[in-house]
XYZ file of C-alpha atoms in Angstrom:
192
model
C -184.591 2.172 -110.295
C -183.932 4.850 -112.997
C -181.368 7.330 -111.807
C -181.512 11.017 -112.361
C -178.339 10.612 -114.436
C -179.980 8.145 -116.706
C -183.120 10.418 -117.127
C -181.043 13.531 -117.963
C -178.600 11.680 -120.357
C -181.598 10.218 -122.248
C -183.486 13.404 -122.326
C -180.663 15.412 -123.822
C -179.770 12.590 -126.401
C -183.285 12.043 -127.489
C -183.501 15.614 -128.600
C -180.178 15.507 -130.298
C -181.094 12.247 -132.020
C -184.413 13.506 -133.257
C -182.682 16.667 -134.498
C -180.111 14.608 -136.350
C -182.807 12.653 -138.080
C -184.439 15.999 -139.121
C -181.020 17.062 -140.477
C -180.848 19.890 -137.961
C -177.335 21.132 -137.067
C -178.258 21.798 -133.447
C -178.061 18.001 -132.814
C -174.363 18.381 -132.509
C -173.910 20.639 -129.451
C -176.750 18.693 -127.605
C -174.794 15.458 -128.465
C -171.766 16.768 -126.683
C -173.847 17.327 -123.449
C -175.588 14.073 -123.735
C -172.362 12.054 -124.525
C -170.793 13.398 -121.345
C -173.740 12.399 -119.243
C -173.796 8.942 -120.815
C -170.100 8.397 -120.277
C -170.578 8.732 -116.496
C -173.802 6.490 -116.623
C -171.971 3.634 -118.508
C -168.869 3.882 -116.348
C -171.156 3.125 -113.460
C -172.639 0.264 -115.312
C -169.195 -1.341 -116.154
C -169.911 -0.858 -119.885
C -166.420 0.358 -120.495
C -166.684 0.035 -124.506
C -169.557 2.492 -124.163
C -167.570 4.872 -121.976
C -164.984 4.870 -124.815
C -167.602 5.441 -127.369
C -168.976 8.440 -125.585
C -165.521 10.100 -125.638
C -165.415 9.411 -129.449
C -168.858 10.788 -129.833
C -167.876 14.038 -128.072
C -164.886 14.530 -130.366
C -166.893 13.687 -133.406
C -169.823 15.990 -132.434
C -167.347 18.913 -132.640
C -166.091 17.850 -135.925
C -169.703 17.025 -137.397
C -171.057 20.332 -136.141
C -168.309 22.084 -138.067
C -168.579 20.025 -141.187
C -172.392 20.311 -141.392
C -172.134 23.980 -141.137
C -169.005 24.539 -143.417
C -168.514 21.259 -145.494
C -165.315 21.196 -147.461
C -165.970 24.373 -149.429
C -167.604 26.620 -146.800
C -171.077 25.849 -147.697
C -173.348 23.361 -145.734
C -172.528 19.704 -146.356
C -175.298 18.098 -148.462
C -176.836 14.505 -147.812
C -175.085 12.054 -150.161
C -174.547 8.241 -150.592
C -171.488 6.444 -149.332
C -169.532 4.461 -151.833
C -170.494 0.647 -151.836
C -166.800 -0.178 -151.546
C -166.326 2.066 -148.515
C -169.377 0.401 -146.877
C -168.026 -2.927 -147.443
C -164.582 -1.936 -146.076
C -166.193 -0.188 -143.055
C -168.406 -3.313 -142.201
C -165.554 -5.687 -142.484
C -163.304 -3.554 -140.300
C -166.133 -3.162 -137.758
C -166.601 -6.976 -137.451
C -162.872 -7.417 -137.044
C -162.614 -4.739 -134.392
C -165.595 -5.846 -132.472
C -164.043 -9.346 -132.157
C -160.560 -7.933 -131.082
C -161.889 -5.523 -128.656
C -164.337 -7.928 -127.246
C -161.488 -10.279 -126.539
C -159.464 -7.505 -124.963
C -162.445 -6.639 -122.697
C -162.965 -10.199 -121.750
C -159.347 -10.796 -120.950
C -158.574 -7.566 -119.080
C -161.698 -6.078 -117.572
C -164.886 -6.903 -115.648
C -166.927 -5.887 -118.699
C -170.386 -7.343 -119.048
C -171.227 -8.817 -122.423
C -167.852 -7.745 -123.934
C -168.593 -8.657 -127.584
C -172.106 -7.052 -127.624
C -170.732 -4.052 -125.970
C -167.825 -4.015 -128.499
C -170.297 -4.320 -131.321
C -172.243 -1.339 -130.168
C -169.007 0.624 -129.955
C -167.592 -0.359 -133.219
C -170.675 0.000 -135.321
C -171.502 3.280 -133.594
C -168.137 4.626 -134.599
C -169.035 3.775 -138.285
C -172.558 5.163 -138.042
C -171.078 8.415 -136.517
C -168.451 8.676 -139.229
C -171.112 8.349 -141.864
C -173.356 10.934 -140.009
C -170.499 13.470 -139.737
C -170.354 13.296 -143.586
C -174.107 13.533 -144.023
C -174.171 10.002 -145.636
C -177.543 8.449 -146.062
C -176.375 4.945 -145.004
C -175.698 6.146 -141.476
C -179.335 5.272 -140.559
C -178.790 1.670 -141.706
C -175.844 1.361 -139.195
C -177.839 3.029 -136.527
C -180.675 0.446 -136.915
C -177.990 -2.315 -136.418
C -176.561 -0.481 -133.248
C -179.982 0.136 -131.728
C -181.021 -3.551 -132.378
C -177.945 -4.783 -130.407
C -178.191 -2.113 -127.747
C -181.909 -2.595 -126.610
C -181.386 -5.985 -125.121
C -177.810 -5.179 -123.750
C -178.979 -2.181 -121.892
C -181.951 -3.833 -120.578
C -179.889 -6.784 -119.264
C -177.883 -4.205 -117.179
C -181.150 -2.724 -115.658
C -180.918 0.416 -117.830
C -184.616 0.055 -118.734
C -185.206 3.536 -119.645
C -182.069 3.721 -121.968
C -183.249 0.384 -123.396
C -186.798 1.657 -124.083
C -185.389 4.800 -125.743
C -182.925 2.898 -127.877
C -186.027 1.093 -129.058
C -187.552 4.393 -129.952
C -184.151 5.441 -131.458
C -184.484 2.424 -133.731
C -187.887 3.716 -135.001
C -186.299 7.168 -135.335
C -183.389 5.838 -137.383
C -185.948 4.150 -139.797
C -187.933 7.284 -140.165
C -184.704 9.301 -140.548
C -183.666 7.166 -143.205
C -186.791 7.864 -145.200
C -186.668 11.499 -144.408
C -182.983 11.954 -145.548
C -183.761 9.995 -148.815
C -186.654 12.354 -149.572
C -184.472 15.445 -148.798
C -181.612 14.110 -151.180
C -184.318 13.680 -153.956
C -185.603 17.200 -153.427
C -182.067 18.555 -153.401
C -181.336 16.628 -156.734
C -184.497 18.165 -158.315
C -183.607 21.611 -157.290
C -179.975 21.652 -158.323
C -179.259 22.966 -161.869
C -178.715 20.121 -164.570
């Protein structure tokens, strides 16, 4: 049965995620509230890597909120591409960290599906860092995370969360195209 906590966490995060996809700064403060709710939900479901992830998200939501408003020069941060070398480095580090953290969870906790749970954690961290910097490739990483998360959450009986992560998959795809269009529009409007 879906709990009130699961419904509330998903309602707040759905609004936050949709606003992020629309490049709206209000997604950040809603993310703080939603992540707090999800931390409690995942703790109750023995998905400890996801609890850790929610703490990380709360901190990065504060930083992301500031960066999107002020950037590095006091002006709002524009949407840009991440460097290919950085993406390769981040992806490699994500795979290694997934394996290491998965082994730790397997050895020292009662975690369910420790490697999948760790993959959601590590690649969400990468996606969040890219989102904080308004990097277009954030959406590719969110597509990967959502692909792993849907069956993981369904297997724990978090059916509403699983269905919404399926919807988030489509939101990430639509957001990827939306952000690409916004980048092109900004490039056409900037003085040559």
